XYZ file of C-alpha atoms in Angstrom:
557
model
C 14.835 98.080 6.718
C 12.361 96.914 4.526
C 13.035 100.057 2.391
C 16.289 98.135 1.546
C 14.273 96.040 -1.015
C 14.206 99.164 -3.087
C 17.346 100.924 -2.082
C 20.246 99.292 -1.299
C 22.962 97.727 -3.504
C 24.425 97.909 -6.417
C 21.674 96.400 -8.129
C 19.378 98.867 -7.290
C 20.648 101.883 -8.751
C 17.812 102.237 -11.494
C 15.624 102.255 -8.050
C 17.101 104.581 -6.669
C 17.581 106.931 -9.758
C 13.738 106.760 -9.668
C 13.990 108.182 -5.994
C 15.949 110.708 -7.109
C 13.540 111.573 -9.770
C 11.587 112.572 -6.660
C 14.375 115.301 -5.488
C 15.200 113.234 -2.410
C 18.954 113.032 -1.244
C 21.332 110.319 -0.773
C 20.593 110.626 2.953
C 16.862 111.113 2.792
C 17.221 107.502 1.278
C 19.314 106.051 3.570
C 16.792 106.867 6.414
C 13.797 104.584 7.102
C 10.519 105.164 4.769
C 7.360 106.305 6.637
C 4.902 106.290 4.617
C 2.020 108.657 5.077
C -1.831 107.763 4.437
C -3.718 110.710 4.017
C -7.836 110.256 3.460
C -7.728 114.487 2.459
C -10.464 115.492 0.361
C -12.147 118.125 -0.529
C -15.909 116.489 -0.264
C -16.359 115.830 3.379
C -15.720 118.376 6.113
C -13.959 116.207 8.161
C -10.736 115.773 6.000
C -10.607 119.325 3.837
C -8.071 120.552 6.756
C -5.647 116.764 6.715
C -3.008 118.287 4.445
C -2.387 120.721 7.226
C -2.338 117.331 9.428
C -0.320 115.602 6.763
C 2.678 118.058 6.823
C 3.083 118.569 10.526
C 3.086 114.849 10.334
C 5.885 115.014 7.816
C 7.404 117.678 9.897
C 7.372 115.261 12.859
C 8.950 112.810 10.606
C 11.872 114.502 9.443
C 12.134 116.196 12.834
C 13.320 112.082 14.301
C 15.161 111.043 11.093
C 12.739 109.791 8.836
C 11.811 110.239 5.304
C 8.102 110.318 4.951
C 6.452 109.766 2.342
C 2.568 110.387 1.132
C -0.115 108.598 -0.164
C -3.795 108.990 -0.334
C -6.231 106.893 0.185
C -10.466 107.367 -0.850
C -13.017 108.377 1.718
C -16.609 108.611 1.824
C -18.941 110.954 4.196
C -21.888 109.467 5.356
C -23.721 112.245 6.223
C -23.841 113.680 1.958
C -24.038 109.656 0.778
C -27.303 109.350 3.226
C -30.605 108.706 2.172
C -29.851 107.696 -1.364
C -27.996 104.875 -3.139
C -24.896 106.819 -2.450
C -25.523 105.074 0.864
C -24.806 101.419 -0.298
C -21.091 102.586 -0.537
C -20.183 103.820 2.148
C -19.883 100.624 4.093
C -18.534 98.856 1.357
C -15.400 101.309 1.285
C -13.905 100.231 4.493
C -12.725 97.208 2.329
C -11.425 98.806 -0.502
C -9.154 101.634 2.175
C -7.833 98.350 3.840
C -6.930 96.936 0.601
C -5.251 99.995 -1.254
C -3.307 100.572 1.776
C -1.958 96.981 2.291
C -1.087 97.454 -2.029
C 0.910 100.724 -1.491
C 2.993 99.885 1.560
C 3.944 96.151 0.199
C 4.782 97.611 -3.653
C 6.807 100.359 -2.304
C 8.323 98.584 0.602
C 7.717 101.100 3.686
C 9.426 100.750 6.584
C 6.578 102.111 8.817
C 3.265 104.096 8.633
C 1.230 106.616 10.075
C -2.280 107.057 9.050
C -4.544 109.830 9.033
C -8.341 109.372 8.764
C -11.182 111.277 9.992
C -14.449 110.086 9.089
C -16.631 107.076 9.293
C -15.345 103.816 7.630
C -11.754 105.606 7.120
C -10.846 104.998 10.749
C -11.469 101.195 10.732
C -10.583 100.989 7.357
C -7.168 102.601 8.176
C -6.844 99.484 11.622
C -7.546 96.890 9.557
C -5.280 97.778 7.154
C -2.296 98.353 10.045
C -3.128 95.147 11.666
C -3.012 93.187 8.270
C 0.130 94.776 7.446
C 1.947 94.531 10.759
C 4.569 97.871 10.164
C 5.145 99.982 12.692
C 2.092 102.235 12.641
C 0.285 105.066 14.747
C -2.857 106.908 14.199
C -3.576 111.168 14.186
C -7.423 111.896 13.169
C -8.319 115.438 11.811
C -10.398 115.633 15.113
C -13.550 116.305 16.121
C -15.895 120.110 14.559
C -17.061 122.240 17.220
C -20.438 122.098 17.861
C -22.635 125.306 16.701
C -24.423 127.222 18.455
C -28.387 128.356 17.788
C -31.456 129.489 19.949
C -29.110 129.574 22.814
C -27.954 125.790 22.495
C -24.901 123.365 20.801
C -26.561 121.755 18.123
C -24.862 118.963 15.772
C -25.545 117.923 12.068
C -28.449 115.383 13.513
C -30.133 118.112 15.200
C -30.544 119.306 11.703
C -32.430 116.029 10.930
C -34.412 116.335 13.589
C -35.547 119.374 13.074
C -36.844 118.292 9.642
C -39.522 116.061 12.069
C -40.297 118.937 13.694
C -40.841 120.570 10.483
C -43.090 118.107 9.296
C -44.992 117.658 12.703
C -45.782 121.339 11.890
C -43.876 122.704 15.707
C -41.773 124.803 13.385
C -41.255 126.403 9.778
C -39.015 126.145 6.620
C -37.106 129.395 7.599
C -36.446 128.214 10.857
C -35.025 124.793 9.636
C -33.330 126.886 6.741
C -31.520 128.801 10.044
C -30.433 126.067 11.739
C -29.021 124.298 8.501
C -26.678 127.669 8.528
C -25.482 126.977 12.199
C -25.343 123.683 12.781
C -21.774 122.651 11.349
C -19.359 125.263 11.938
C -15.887 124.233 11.541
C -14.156 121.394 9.592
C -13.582 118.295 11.541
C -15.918 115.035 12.164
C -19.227 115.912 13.413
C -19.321 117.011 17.043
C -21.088 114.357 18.535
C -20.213 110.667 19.561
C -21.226 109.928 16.648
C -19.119 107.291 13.916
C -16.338 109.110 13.222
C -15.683 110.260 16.853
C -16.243 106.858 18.046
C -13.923 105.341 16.079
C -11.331 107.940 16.746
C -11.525 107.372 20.256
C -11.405 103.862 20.028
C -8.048 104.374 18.217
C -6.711 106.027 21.565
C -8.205 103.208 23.477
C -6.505 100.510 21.838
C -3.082 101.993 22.145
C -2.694 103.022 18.493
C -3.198 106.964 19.075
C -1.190 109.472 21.624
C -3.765 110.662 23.876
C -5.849 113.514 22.619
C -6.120 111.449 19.621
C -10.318 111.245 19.793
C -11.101 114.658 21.131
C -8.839 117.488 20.413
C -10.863 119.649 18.308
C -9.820 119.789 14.364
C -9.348 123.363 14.518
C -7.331 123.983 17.339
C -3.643 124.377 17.046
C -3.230 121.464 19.546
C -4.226 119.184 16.655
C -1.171 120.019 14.828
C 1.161 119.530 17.672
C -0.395 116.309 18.322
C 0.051 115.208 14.198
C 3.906 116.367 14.955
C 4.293 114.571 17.556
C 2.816 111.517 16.335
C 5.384 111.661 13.088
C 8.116 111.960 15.312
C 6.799 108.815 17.237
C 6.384 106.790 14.491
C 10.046 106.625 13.652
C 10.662 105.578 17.396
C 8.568 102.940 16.526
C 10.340 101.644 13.758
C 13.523 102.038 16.116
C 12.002 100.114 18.807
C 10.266 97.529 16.285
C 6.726 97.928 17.873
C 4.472 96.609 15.748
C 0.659 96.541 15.700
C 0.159 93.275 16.814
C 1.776 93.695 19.867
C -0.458 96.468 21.166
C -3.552 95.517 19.560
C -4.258 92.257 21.847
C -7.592 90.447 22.893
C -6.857 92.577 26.164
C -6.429 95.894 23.763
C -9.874 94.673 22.152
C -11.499 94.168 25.353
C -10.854 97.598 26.523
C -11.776 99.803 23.610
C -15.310 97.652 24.416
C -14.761 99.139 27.877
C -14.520 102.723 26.648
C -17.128 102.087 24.168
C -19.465 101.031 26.560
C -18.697 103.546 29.562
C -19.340 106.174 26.716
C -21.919 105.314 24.748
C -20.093 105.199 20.794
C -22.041 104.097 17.597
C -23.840 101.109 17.335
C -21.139 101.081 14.290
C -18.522 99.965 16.527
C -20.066 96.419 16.458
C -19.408 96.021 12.992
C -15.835 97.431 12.909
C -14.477 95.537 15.917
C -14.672 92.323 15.091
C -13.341 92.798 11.310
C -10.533 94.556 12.942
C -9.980 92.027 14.799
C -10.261 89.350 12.254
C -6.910 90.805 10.658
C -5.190 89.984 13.972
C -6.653 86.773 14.110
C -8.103 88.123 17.316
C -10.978 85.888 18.959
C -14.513 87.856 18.545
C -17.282 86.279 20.366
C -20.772 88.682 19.752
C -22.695 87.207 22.955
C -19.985 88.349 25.201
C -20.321 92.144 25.005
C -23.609 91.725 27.040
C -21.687 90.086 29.971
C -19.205 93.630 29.290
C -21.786 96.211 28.757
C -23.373 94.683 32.780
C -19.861 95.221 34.070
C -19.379 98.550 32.660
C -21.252 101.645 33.934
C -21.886 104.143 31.457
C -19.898 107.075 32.452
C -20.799 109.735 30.161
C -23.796 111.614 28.573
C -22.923 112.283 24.612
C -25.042 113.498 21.964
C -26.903 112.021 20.080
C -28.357 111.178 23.937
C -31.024 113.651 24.849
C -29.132 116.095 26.664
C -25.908 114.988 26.305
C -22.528 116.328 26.174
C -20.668 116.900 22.429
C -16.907 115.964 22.043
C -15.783 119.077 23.280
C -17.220 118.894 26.655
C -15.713 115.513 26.724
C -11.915 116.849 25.395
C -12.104 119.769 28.218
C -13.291 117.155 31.447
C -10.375 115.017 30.591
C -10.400 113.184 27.193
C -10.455 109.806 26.137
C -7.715 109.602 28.794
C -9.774 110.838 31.546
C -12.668 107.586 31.215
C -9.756 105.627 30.992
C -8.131 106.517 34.153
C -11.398 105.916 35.706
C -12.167 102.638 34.532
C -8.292 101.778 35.410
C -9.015 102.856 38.641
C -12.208 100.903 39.110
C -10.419 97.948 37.827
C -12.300 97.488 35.023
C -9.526 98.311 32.182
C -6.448 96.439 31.606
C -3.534 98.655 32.140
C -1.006 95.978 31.191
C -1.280 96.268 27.349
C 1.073 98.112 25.092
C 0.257 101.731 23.447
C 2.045 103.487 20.944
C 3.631 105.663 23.199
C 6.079 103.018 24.351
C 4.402 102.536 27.643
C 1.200 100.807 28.965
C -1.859 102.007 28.960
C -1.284 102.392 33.238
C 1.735 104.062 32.788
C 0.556 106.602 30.366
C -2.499 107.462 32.046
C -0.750 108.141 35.276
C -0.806 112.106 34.411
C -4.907 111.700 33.293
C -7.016 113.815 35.208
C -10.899 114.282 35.350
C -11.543 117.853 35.297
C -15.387 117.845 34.993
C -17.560 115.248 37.139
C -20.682 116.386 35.175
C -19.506 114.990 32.291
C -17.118 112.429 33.533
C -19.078 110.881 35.994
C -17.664 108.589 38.245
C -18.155 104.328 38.521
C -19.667 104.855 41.376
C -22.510 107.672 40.409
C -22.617 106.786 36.480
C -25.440 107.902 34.422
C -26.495 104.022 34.044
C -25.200 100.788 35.784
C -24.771 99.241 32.386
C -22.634 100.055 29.288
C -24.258 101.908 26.079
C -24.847 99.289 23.863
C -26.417 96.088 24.474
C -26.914 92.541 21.686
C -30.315 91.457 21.559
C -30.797 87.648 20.818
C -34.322 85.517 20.073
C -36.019 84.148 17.491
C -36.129 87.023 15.494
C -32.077 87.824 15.437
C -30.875 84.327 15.774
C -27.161 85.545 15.200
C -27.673 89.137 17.470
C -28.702 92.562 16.521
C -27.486 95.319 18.723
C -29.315 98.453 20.447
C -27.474 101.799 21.530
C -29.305 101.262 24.965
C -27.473 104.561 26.036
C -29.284 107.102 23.616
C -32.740 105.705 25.941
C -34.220 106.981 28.875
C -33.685 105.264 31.549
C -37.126 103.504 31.972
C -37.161 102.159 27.948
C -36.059 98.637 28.820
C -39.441 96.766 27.153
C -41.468 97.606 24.190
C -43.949 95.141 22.316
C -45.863 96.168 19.631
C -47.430 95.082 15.614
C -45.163 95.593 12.984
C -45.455 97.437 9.650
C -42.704 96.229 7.381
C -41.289 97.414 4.181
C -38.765 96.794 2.301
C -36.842 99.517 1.478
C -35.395 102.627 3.611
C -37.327 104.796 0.940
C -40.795 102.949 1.538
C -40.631 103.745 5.218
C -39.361 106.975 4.751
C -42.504 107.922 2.505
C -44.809 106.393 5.267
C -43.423 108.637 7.649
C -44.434 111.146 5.239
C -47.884 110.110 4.955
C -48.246 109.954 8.903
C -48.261 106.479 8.447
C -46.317 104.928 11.529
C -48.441 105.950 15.182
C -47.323 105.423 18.609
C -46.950 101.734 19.518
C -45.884 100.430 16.140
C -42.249 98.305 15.402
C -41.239 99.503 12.158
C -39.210 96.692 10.321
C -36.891 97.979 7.551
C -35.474 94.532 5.742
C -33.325 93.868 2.720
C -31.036 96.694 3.464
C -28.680 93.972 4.847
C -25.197 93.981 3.943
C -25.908 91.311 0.816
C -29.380 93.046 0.230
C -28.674 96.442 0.169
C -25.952 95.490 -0.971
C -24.097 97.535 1.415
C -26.165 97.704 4.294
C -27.123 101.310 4.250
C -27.185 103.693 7.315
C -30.232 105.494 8.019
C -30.435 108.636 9.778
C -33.001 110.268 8.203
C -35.845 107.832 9.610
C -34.721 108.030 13.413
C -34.135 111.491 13.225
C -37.117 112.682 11.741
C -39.149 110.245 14.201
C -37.534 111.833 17.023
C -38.175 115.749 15.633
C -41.891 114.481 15.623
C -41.419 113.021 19.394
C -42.370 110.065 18.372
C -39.011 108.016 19.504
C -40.094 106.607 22.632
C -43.019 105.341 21.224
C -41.978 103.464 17.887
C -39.542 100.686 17.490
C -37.413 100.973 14.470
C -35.545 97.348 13.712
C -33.510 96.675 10.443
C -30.982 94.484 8.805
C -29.162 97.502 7.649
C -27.676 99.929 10.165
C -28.531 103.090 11.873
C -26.177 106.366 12.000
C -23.974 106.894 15.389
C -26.145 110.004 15.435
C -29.608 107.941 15.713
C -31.239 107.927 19.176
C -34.319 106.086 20.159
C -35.757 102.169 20.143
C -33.233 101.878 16.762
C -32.173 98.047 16.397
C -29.967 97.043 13.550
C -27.689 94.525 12.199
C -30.366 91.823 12.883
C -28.627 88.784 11.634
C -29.201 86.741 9.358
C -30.295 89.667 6.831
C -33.344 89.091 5.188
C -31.642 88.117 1.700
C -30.278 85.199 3.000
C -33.428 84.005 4.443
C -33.206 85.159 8.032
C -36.442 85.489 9.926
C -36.986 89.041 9.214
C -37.801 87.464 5.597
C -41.051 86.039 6.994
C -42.972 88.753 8.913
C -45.568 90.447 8.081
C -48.120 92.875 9.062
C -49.888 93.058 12.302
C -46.981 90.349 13.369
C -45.806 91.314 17.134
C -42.373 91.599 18.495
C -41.497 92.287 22.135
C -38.358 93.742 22.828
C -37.040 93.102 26.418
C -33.615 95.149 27.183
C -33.729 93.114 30.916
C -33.279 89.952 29.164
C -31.339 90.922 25.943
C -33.895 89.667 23.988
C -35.514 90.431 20.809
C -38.598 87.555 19.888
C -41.411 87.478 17.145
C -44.288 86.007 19.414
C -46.235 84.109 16.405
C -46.842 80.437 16.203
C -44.252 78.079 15.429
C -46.282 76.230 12.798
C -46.983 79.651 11.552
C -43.790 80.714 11.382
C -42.326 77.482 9.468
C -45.197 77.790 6.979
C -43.851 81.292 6.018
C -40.894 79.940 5.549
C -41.570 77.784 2.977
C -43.280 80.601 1.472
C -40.684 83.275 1.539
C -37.932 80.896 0.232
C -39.494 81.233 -3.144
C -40.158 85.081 -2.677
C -36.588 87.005 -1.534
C -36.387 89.479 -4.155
C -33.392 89.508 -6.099
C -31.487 93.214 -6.910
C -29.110 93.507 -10.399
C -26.102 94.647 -9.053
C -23.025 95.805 -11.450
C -19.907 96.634 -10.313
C -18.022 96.700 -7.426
C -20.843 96.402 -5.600
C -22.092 93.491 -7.417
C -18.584 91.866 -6.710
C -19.086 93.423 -2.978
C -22.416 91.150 -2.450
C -21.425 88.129 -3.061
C -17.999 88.075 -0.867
C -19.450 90.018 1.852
C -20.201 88.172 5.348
C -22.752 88.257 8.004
C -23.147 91.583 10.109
C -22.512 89.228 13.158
C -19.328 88.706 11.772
C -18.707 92.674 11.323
C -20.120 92.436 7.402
C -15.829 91.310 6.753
C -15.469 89.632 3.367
C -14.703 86.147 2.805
C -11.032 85.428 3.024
C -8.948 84.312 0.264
C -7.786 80.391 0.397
């Protein structure tokens, strides 16, 4: 055990008095240290309920011989830190979880882990650390909030920033918005659509690192602490079988949470967790590839934030996370032959999974579209890829050109859309809120959503170097790459510029002259504004990478 380092021998005993300082027995030392990683707060809905999680955990623990043992980690909610500089954090965090984490375990020399997170940048956060660390680990979310329930219809938290564009666009009044705000977020848990936090959970499941249920068992149901018992009690069999991260989270593990992600539709968010995951198992991550997957991968399932689509409920009663996995195994799309935490392979433990509800389930054969949710645009605008939720479009969006109006800050466009400046037909172009320029590269909601409460998002392009939420829907392209601050091409447009978008061709190009284009270059070199950060986030800007390469920081020599 590595819990030896701390416990065993005679020259250990002022180690162990400190243990006892803690009221644990002799033989509540002797057995193997599980440590617990608990993201509970009291800010963000989706974690006020994890010491509930945390103790049937604990209970599952003790249950199989182990002595667990808790720790907390930070956690940020993007839905209060959007729209304001609260933003630039949130991002930035998932490096800071990873790193406290990997501190804790390797000071107090745990024998295993089990980690609960909930929310957005918690959940890869939370992987990166396991992976870095290589214990024994497993994963139990605090699920996903029921949806509620208003004019006769399941809304979501985005459906309360939509509504603010219907507000605006003058469909509907302050009371009624003011109604809706009371409805639209019932329960704790993370927010009821495929949105971040969902998607990540469910990616958890598909990689093998969560027992099934893991992404879609609602937070307040009593199945959700079964599941967080059971999962303690598994993580000791994990230490007794010596199954370790690595060994379940393969290229082939990696390939099919892109599988899921793409036959469901998750956050465009995915695209930067992945591949830093996957960096801390010194994984291969190649960006142009997903294309190839999303044409080989129907999109099996409608989930909000698509118009009309399901919530996470819908998907946890037709058959879970399980359920589109047993279809894609049967399709032969999936690889059943990698490891999960259960002990078994992925085709052994989805032998039981059943389908219960083709309407939201669909089958490869009748899917909702031929191609996965999310697609990487490439041109001469994103030289190093930018990335579209293709799956939150109707099904005839595939090309839109149009002039661009660009500004420079998520607050500048969000005052034009204010001033009812941005009409059908334009490409808005929100730069510097890259992951160096933002720093942090903010998610932004509140621009999407209020375009598509004033109908308007079919008919304008929005395309940034930060990010847009898992709950934005519409022409939304982020993550161009490089970012503005570094000189990328988004630098150098300007207004009246045109840029066709062409989903057919994964393509993404800024049709101006190439003379033209190399003279604002030489320009704009001069120009890139500069921001005064302090901080961490000072410190956060000028380690952190590309958002082709998942916005990762630069390794240590």
């Amino acid at each position: 055990m590595y819990s030896d380092a701390i416990k065993k021998g005679l020259d250990k005993a002022p180690h162990r008095t400190l243990l006892k300082a803690l009221g644990m027995t002799d033989r509540e030392i002797s057995q193997p240290f599980i440590g617990v990683v608990n993201s509970f707060t009291e800010l963000i809905p989706g974690h006020m309920h994890l010491r509930q999680i945390a103790e049937a955990v604990k209970a599952g623990i003790r249950t199989n011989g182990g002595t667990p043992l808790e720790f907390p980690t930070i956690a940020v909610c993007d839905g209060l830190a959007m729209g304001h500089a609260g933003m630039r954090f949130s991002l930035a965090s998932r490096e800071l979880i990873a790193d406290s984490i990997e501190i804790v375990a390797n000071a107090h020399a745990l024998d295993a882990l089990v980690f609960i997170p909930s929310c957005d940048k918690v959940v890869p956060g939370m992987l990166m650390a396991a992976l870095r660390l290589n214990l024994p680990a497993i994963f139990v979310s605090g699920g996903p909030m029921l949806p509620g329930r208003f004019e006769g219809q399941e809304i979501t938290y985005s459906t309360v920033f939509e509504g603010i564009g219907r507000v605006k666009a003058g469909d509907c009044s302050a009371d009624w918005l003011k109604e809706m705000e009371e409805k639209a977020c019932p329960t704790c848990g993370s927010c009821a659509g495929m949105f971040t936090a969902n998607s990540m959970n469910c990616l958890t499941e598909a990689l093998g690192l969560a027992l099934p249920g893991n992404g879609t068992i609602p937070a307040v149901y009593s199945e959700r602490v079964v599941l967080a018992k059971e999962t303690g009690m598994q993580a000791v069999e994990l230490w007794r079988q010596d199954i370790r991260p690595l060994t379940i989270v393969t290229e082939q593990a990696i390939r099919n949470a892109l599988c899921f992600d793409m036959a469901v539709g998750c956050s465009t968010n995915t695209i930067l967790h992945l591949p830093a995951i996957a960096r801390e198992g010194n994984i291969p991550w190649d960006l142009s590839s997903l294309n190839a997957l999303s044409a080989a991968t129907p999109q099996i399932c409608k989930l909000s934030p698509a118009l009309g689509g399901n919530v996470l409920i819908d998907l946890y009663e037709a058959g879970g996370v399980s359920g589109v996995l047993r279809e894609l195994l049967d399709a032969g799309i999936l690889d059943g032959s990698t490891l999960t935490v259960s002990g078994v392979s992925q085709q052994d433990r989805l032998q039981s999974a059943r389908i219960k509800d083709r309407k939201v389930i669909r089958s490869v054969q009748d899917p909702y579209s031929a191609q996965g949710g999310l697609k990487i645009l490439f041109g001469d605008f994103a030289p190093d890829g930018a990335v579209i939720k293709q799956g939150a479009l109707g099904s005839t969006d595939l090309v839109f050109e149009g002039k661009v109006k660009v500004y420079n800050s998520e607050e500048s466009v969000a005052e034009a859309i204010n001033n009812e400046e941005i009409q059908k037909g334009d490409v808005v172009v929100i730069r510097y809120e890259g992951p160096k320029g933002g720093p942090g590269m903010r998610e932004m909601l509140a621009p999407t959503a209020t375009l598509a409460g004033m109908g308007l998002d079919r008919d304008v392009a929005l395309i940034t170097d930060g990010r847009f939420s898992g709950a934005t829907r519409g022409f939304s392209i982020g993550h161009v790459a490089p970012e503005a601050a570094v000189g990328g091409p988004i630098a150098w447009i300007q207004d009246g510029d045109v840029i066709r978008i062409d989903l057919k061709t994964c393509r993404i190009d800024w049709l101006l002259d190439e003379k033209e284009k190399a003279a604002r270059k030489n320009r704009v070199d001069l120009q890139i504004p500069r921001k005064e950060n302090k901080g961490y986030l000072a410190r956060y800007a000028e380690m952190v990478q590309s958002a082709a390469q998942g916005a990762a920081l630069i390794r240590g020599k």
